[in-house]
PDB file of C-alpha atoms in Angstrom:
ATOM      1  CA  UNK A   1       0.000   0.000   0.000  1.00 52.00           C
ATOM      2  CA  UNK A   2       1.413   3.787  -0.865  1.00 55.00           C
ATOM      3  CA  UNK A   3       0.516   4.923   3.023  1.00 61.00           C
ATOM      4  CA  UNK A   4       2.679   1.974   3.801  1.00 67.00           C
ATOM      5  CA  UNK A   5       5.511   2.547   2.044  1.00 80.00           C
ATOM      6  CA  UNK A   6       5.348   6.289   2.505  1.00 84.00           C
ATOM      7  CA  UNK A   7       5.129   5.277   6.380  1.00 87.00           C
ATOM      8  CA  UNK A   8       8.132   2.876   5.813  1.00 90.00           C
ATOM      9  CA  UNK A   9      10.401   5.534   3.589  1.00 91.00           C
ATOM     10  CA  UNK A  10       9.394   8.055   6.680  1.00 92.00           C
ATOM     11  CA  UNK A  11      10.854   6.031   9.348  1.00 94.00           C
ATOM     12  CA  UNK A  12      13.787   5.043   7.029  1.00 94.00           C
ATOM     13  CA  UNK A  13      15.059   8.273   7.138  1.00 94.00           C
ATOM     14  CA  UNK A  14      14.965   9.163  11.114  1.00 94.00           C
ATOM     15  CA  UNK A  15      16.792   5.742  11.770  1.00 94.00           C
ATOM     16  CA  UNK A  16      19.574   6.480   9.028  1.00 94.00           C
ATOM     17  CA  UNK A  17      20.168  10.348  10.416  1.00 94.00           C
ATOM     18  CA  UNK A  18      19.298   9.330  14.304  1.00 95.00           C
ATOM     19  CA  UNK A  19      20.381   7.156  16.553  1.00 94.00           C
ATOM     20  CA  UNK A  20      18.505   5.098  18.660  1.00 94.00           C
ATOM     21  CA  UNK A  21      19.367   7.098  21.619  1.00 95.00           C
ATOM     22  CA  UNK A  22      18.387  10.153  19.771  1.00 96.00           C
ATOM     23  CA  UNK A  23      15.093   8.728  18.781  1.00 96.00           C
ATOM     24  CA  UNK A  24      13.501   7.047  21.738  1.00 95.00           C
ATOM     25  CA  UNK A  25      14.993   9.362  24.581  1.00 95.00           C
ATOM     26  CA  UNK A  26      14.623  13.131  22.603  1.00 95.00           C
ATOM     27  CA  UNK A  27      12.535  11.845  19.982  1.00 96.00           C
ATOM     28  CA  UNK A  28       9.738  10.386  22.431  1.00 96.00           C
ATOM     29  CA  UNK A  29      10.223  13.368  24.550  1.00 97.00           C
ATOM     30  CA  UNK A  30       9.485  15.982  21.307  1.00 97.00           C
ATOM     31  CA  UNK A  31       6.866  13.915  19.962  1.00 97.00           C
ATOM     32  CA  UNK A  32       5.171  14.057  23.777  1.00 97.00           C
ATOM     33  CA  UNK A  33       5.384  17.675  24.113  1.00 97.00           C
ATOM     34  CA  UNK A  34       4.045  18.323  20.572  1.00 97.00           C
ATOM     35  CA  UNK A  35       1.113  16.403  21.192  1.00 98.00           C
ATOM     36  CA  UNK A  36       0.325  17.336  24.556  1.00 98.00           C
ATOM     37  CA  UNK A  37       0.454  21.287  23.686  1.00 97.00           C
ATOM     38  CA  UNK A  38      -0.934  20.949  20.774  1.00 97.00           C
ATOM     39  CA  UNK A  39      -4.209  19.280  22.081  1.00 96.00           C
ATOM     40  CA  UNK A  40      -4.345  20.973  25.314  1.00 96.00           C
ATOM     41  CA  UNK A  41      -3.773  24.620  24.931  1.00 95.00           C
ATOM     42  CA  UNK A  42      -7.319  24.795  22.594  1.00 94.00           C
ATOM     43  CA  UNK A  43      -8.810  23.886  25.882  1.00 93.00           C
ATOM     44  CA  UNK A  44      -7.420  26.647  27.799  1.00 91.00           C
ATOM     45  CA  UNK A  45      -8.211  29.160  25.142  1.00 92.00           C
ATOM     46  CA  UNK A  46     -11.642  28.149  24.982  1.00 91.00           C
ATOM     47  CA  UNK A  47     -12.030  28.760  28.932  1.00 89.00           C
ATOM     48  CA  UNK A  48     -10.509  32.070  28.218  1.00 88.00           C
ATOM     49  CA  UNK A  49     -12.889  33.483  25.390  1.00 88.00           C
ATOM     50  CA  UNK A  50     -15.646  31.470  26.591  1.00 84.00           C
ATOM     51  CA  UNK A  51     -16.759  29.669  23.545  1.00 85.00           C
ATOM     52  CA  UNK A  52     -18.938  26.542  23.586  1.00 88.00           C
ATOM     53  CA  UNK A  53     -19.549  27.254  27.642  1.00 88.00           C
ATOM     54  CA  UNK A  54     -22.801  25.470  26.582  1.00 90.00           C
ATOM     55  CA  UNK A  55     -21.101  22.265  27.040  1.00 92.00           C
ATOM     56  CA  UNK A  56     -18.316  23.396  30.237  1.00 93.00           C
ATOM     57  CA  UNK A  57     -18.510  20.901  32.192  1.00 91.00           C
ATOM     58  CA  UNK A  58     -18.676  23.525  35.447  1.00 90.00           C
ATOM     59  CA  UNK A  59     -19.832  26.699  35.266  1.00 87.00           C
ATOM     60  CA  UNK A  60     -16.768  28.206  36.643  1.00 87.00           C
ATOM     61  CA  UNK A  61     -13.721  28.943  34.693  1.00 89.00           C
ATOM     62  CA  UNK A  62      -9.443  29.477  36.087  1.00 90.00           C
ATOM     63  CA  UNK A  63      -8.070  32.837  35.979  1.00 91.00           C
ATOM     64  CA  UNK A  64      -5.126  33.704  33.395  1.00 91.00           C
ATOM     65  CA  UNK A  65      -2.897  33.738  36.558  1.00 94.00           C
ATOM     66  CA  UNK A  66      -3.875  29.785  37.467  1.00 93.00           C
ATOM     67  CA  UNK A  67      -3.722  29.122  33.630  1.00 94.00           C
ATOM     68  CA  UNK A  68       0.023  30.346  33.396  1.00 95.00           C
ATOM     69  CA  UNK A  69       1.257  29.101  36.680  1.00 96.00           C
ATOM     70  CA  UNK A  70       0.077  25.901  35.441  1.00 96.00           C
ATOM     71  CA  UNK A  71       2.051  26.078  31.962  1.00 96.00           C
ATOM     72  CA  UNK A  72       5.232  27.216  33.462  1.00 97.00           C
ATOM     73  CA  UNK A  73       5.043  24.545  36.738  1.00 96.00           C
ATOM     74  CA  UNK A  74       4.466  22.049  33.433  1.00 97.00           C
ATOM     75  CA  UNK A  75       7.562  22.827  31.747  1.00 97.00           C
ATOM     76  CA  UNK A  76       9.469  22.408  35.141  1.00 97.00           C
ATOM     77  CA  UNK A  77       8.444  19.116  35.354  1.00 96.00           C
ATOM     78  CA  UNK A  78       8.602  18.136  32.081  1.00 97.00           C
ATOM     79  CA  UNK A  79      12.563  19.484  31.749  1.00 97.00           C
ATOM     80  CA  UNK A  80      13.219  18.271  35.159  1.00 96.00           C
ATOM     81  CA  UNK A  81      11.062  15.051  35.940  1.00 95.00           C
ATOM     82  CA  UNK A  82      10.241  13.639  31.921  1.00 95.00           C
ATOM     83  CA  UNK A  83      12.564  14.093  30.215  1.00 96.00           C
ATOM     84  CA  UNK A  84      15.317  12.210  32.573  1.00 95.00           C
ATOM     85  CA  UNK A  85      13.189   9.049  33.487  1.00 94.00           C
ATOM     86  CA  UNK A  86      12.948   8.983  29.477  1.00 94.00           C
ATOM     87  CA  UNK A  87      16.826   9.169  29.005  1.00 94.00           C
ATOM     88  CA  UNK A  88      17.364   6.805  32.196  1.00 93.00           C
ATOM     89  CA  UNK A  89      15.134   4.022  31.087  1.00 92.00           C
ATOM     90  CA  UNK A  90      16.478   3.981  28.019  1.00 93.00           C
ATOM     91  CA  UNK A  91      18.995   1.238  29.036  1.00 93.00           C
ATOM     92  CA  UNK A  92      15.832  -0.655  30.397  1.00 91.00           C
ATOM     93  CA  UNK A  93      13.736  -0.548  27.200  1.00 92.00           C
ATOM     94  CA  UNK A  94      16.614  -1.648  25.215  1.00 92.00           C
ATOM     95  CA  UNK A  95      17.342  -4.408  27.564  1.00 91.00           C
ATOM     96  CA  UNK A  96      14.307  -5.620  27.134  1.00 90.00           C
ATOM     97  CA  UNK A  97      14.211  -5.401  23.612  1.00 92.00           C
ATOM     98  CA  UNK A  98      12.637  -2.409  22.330  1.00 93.00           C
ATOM     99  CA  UNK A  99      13.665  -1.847  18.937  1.00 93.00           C
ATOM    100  CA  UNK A 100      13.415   0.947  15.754  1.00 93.00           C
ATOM    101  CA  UNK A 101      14.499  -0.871  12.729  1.00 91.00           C
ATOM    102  CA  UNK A 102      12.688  -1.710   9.309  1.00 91.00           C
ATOM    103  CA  UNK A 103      10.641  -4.107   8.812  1.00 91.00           C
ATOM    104  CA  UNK A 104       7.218  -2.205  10.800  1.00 92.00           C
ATOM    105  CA  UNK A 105       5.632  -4.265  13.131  1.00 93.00           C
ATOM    106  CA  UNK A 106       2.268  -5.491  11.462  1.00 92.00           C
ATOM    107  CA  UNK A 107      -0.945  -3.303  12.645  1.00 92.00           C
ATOM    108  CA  UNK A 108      -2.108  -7.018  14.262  1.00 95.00           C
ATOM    109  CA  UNK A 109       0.616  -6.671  16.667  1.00 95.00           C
ATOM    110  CA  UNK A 110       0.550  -3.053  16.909  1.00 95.00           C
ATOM    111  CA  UNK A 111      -3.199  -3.064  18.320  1.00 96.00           C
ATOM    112  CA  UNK A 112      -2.675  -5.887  20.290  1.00 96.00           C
ATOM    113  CA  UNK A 113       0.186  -4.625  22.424  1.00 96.00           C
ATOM    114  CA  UNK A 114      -1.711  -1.216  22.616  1.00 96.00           C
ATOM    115  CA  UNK A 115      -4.488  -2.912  24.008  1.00 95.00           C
ATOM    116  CA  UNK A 116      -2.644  -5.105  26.460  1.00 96.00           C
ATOM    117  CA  UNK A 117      -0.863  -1.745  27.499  1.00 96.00           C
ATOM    118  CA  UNK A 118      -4.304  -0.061  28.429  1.00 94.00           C
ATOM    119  CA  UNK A 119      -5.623  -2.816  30.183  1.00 94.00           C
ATOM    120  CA  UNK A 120      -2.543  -3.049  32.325  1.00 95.00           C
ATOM    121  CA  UNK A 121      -2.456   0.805  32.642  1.00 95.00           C
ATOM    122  CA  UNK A 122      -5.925   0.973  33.574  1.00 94.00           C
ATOM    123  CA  UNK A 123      -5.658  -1.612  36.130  1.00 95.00           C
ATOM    124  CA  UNK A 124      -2.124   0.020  37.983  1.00 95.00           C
ATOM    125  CA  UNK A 125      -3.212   3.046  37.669  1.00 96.00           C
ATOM    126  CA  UNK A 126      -6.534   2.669  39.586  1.00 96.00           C
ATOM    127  CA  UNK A 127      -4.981   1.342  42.591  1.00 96.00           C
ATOM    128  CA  UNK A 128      -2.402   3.480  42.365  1.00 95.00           C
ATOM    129  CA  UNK A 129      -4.075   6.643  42.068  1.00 95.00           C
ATOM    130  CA  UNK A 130      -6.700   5.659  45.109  1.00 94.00           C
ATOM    131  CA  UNK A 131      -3.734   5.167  47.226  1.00 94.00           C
ATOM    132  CA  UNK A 132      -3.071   8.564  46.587  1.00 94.00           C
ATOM    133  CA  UNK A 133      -5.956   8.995  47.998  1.00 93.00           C
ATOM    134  CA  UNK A 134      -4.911   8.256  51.165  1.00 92.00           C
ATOM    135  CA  UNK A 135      -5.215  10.763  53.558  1.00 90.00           C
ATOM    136  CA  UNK A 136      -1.168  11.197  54.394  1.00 93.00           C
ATOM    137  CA  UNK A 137      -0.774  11.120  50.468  1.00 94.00           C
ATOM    138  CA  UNK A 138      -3.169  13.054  49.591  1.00 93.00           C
ATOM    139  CA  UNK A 139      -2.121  15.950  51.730  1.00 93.00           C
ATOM    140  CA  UNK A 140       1.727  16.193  50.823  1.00 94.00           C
ATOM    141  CA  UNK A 141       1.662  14.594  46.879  1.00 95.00           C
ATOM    142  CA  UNK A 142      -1.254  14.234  45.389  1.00 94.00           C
ATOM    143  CA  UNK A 143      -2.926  17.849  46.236  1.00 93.00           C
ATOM    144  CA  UNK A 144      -1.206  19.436  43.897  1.00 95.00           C
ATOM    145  CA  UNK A 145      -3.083  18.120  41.283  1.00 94.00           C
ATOM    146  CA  UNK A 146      -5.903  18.359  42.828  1.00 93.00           C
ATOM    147  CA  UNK A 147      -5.083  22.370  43.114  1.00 93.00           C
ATOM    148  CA  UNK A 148      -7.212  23.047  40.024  1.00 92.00           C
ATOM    149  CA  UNK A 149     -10.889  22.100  41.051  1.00 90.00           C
ATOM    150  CA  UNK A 150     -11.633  23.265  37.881  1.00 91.00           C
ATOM    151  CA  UNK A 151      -9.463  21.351  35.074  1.00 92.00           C
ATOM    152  CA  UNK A 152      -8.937  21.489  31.769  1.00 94.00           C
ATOM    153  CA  UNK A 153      -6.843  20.032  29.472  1.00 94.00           C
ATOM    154  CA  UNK A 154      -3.103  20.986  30.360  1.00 96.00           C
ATOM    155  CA  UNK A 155      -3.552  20.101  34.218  1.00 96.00           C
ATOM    156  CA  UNK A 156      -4.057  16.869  33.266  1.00 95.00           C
ATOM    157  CA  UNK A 157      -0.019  16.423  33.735  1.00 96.00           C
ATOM    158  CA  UNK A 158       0.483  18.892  36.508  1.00 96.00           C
ATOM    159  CA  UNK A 159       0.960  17.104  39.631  1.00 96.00           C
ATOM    160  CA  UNK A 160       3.952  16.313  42.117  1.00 96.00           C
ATOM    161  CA  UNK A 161       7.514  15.098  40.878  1.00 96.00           C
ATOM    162  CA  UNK A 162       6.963  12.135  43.046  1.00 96.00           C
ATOM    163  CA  UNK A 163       3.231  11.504  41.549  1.00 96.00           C
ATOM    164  CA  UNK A 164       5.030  11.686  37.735  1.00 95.00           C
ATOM    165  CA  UNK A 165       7.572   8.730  39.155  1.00 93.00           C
ATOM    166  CA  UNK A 166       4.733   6.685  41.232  1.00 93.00           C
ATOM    167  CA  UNK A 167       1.493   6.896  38.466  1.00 92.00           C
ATOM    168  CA  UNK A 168       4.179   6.968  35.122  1.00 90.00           C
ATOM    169  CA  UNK A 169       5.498   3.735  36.248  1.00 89.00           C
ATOM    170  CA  UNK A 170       1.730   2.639  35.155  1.00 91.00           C
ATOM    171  CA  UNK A 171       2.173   3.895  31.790  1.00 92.00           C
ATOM    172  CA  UNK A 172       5.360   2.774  31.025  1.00 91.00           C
ATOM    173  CA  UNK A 173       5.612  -0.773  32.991  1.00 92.00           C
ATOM    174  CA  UNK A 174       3.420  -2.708  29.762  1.00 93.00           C
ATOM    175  CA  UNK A 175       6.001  -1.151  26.964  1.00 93.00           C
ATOM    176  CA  UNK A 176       9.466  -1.961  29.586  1.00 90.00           C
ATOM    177  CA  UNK A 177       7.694  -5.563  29.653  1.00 92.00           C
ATOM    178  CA  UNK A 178       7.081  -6.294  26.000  1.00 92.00           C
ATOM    179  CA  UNK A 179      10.147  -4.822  24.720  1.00 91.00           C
ATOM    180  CA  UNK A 180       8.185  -3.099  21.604  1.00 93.00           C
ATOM    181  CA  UNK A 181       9.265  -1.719  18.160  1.00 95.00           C
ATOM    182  CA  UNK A 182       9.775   2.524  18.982  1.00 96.00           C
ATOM    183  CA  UNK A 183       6.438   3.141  16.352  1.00 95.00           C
ATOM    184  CA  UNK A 184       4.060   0.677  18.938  1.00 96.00           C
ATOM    185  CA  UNK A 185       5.996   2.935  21.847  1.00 95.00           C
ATOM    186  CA  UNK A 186       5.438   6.459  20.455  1.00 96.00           C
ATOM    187  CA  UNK A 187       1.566   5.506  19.275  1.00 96.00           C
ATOM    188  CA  UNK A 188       0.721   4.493  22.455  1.00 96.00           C
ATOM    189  CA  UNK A 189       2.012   7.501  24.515  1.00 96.00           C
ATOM    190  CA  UNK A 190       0.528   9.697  21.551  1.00 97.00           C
ATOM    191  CA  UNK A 191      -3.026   8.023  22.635  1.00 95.00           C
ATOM    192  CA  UNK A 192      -2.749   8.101  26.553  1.00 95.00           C
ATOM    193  CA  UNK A 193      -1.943  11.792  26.008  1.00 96.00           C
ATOM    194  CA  UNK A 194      -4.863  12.334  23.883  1.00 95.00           C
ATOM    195  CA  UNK A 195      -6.986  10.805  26.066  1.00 94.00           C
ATOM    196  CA  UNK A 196      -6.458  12.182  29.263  1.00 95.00           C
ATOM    197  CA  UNK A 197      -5.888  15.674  27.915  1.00 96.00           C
ATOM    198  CA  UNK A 198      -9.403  14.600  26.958  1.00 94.00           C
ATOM    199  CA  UNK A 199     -10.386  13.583  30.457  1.00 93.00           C
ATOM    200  CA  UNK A 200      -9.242  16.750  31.654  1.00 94.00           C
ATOM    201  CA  UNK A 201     -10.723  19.044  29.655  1.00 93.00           C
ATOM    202  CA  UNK A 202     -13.426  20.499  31.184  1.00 93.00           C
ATOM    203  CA  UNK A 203     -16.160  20.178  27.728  1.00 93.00           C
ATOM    204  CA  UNK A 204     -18.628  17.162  27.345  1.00 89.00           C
ATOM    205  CA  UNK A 205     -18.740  17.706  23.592  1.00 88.00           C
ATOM    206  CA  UNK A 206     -21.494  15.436  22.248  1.00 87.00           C
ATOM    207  CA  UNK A 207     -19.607  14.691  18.939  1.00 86.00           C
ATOM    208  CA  UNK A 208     -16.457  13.401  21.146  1.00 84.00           C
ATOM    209  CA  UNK A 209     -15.515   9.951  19.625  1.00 79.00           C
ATOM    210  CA  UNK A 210     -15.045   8.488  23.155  1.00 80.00           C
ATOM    211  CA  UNK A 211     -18.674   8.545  23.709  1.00 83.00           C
ATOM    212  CA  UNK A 212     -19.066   5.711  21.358  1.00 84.00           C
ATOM    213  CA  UNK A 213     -16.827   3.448  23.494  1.00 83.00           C
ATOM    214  CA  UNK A 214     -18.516   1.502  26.039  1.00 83.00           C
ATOM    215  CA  UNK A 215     -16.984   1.678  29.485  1.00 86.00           C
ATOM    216  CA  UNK A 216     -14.853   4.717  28.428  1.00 90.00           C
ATOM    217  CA  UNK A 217     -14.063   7.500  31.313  1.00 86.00           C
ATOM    218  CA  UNK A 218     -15.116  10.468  29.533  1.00 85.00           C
ATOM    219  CA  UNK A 219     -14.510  14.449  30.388  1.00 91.00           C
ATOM    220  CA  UNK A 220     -17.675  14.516  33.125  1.00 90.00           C
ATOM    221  CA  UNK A 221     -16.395  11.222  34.520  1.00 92.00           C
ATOM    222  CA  UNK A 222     -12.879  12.955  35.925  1.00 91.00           C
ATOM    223  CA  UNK A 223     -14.536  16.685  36.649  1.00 91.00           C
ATOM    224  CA  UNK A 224     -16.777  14.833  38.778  1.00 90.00           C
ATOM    225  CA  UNK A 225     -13.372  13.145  40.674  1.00 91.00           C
ATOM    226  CA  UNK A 226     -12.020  17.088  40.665  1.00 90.00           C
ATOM    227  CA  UNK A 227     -14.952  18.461  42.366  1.00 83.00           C
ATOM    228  CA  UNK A 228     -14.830  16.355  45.831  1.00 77.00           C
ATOM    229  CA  UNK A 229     -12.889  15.878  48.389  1.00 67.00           C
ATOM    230  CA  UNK A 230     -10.324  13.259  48.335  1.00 67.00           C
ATOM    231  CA  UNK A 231     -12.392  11.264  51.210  1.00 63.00           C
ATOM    232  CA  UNK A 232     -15.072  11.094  49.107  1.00 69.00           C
ATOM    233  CA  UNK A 233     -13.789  11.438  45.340  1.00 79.00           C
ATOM    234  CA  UNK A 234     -13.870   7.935  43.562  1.00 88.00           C
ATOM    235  CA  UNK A 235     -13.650   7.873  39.968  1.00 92.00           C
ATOM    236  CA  UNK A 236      -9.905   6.690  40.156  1.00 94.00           C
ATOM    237  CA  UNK A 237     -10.099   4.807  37.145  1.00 93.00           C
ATOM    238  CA  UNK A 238      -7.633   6.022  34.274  1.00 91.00           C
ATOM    239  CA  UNK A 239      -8.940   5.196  30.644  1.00 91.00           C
ATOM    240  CA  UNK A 240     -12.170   2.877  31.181  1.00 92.00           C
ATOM    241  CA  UNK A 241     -13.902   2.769  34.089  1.00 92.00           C
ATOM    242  CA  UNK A 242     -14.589  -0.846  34.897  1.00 93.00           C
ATOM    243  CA  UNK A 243     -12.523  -0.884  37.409  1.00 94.00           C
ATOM    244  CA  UNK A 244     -14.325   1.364  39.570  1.00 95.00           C
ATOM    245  CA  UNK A 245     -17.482  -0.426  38.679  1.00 93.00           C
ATOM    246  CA  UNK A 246     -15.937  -3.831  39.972  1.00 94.00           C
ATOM    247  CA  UNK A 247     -14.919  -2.250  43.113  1.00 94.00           C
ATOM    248  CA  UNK A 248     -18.157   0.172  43.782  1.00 93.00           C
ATOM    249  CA  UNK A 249     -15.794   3.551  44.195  1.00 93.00           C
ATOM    250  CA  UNK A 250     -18.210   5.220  41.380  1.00 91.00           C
ATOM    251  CA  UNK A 251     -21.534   4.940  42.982  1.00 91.00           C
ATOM    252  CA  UNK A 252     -21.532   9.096  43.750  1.00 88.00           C
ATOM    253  CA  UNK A 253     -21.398   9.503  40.353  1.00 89.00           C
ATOM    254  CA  UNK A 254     -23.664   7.478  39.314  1.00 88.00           C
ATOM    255  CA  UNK A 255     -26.409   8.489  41.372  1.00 87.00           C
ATOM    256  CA  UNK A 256     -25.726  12.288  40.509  1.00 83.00           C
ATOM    257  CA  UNK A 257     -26.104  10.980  37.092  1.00 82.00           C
ATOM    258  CA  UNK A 258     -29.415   9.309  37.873  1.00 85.00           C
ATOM    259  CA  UNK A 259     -30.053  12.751  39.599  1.00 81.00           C
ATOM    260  CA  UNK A 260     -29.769  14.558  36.500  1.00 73.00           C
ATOM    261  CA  UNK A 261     -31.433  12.576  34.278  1.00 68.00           C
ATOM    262  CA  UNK A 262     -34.566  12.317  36.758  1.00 66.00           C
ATOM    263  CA  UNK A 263     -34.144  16.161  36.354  1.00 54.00           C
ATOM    264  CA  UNK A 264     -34.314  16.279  33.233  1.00 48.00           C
ATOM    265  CA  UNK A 265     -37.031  14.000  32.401  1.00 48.00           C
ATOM    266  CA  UNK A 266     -39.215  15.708  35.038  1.00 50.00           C
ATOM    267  CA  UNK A 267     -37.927  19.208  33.195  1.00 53.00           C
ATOM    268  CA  UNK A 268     -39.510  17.938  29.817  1.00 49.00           C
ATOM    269  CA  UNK A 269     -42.782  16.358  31.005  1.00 50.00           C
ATOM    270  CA  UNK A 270     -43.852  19.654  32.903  1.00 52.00           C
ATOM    271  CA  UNK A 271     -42.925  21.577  29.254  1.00 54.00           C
ATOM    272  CA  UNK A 272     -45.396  18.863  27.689  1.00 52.00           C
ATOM    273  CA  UNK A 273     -48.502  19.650  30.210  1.00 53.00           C
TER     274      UNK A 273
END
């Protein structure tokens, strides 16, 4: 196929004038700030100008101080936390077998490591994250995140340097196991940036893809984890939200969607009388 090949001359080019080094270490960490910009800075300029506030999540909106303390405490952590745990597990990945040469891996195993990688994200992430949850935790690592009650889509990677090390270790643990080829790698932290820039975002847009996948933690899903306290938050879940469902810590928001829905109904049959 021409996509293919074009695809295959593409990567033939970075792996003649790169190293691997280069690639996965600088490369990865290029690739993740590209992405993660570019799809969350809309967000904060539509909380700025205030278009579509028909679907905000939260009536309430950060000030343009929050919104640039937040950007510049990002590219602290990014410089200082990111970018050395990429460099530093270089070794690992490589050890493991992580590679960047021609031929492609087939799509076949492409989607099926991506979808192992979720599974096992989703899964160490949610008991990760409600141990952050913890009381001690909560109060001297996890709060910072929790400093925007209000999110959208950049604070969805603002936390504590320790909280990057402890909850990253979810992301990356599937990839260090399965030793994949660098495209599988990047695709995968392209997607887990795009979706919980998503999650953060503060807009339940009704034309959003991920509300056509069942069992998928959309926008409202994590604003309604933003709004409580952490003694009574739930919603830990990171991608899907199964796991909360197994383990009953989404019941609040479930019944405030029950709530709303009530509301709603009750809204339309008194227009009807």
């Amino acid at each position: 196929m021409a996509s293919s090949s074009f695809i295959e001359s593409g990567w033939q080019y970075l792996i003649t004038h790169f190293t691997d080094f280069q690639l996965a270490c600088l490369g990865s960490f290029f690739l993740h700030e590209t992405v993660f910009f570019l799809s969350g800075l809309p967000f904060l300029w539509l909380e700025r100008v205030g278009c579509f506030s028909k679907f905000k999540i939260q009536g309430k909106s950060n000030t343009a101080e929050a919104q640039e303390k937040c950007i510049i405490r990002l590219m602290l952590y990014h410089f200082g936390v990111n970018l050395p745990v990429m460099i530093f597990s270089y070794p690992v990945f490589k050890y493991m077998g992580m590679s960047s040469s021609l031929p492609l891996p087939s799509w076949k195993v492409v989607l099926t490591q991506i979808i192992f990688y979720f599974i096992l994200e989703d899964f160490i992430f949610y008991w990760g994250h409600r141990i952050l949850h913890t009381k001690w935790l909560y109060q001297h690592v996890h709060s910072v995140h929790h400093e925007y009650a209000t999110p959208f889509g950049l604070t969805s990677e603002y936390a504590h340097p320790a909280e990057i090390l402890f909850l990253g270790f979810a992301t990356i643990v599937g990839p260090a196991i399965t030793g994949p080829h660098l495209v599988t790698l990047w695709l995968w932290m392209v997607l887990r940036v795009l979706e919980t820039v998503e999650a953060h975002c503060g807009y339940h847009f009704p034309w959003s893809p991920s509300n056509f996948f069942p069992l998928y933690g959309r926008a409202d899903f994590h604003d309604y984890h933003h709004r409580l306290l952490y003694t009574k938050s739930g919603n830990y879940s990171s991608t899907f939200t199964y796991m909360d469902r197994i383990f009953g810590t989404d019941i609040g928001y479930r019944k405030l969607k029950a709530l709303k829905s009530a509301a709603v109904e009750d809204s339309g049959e008194q227009k009807n009388q």
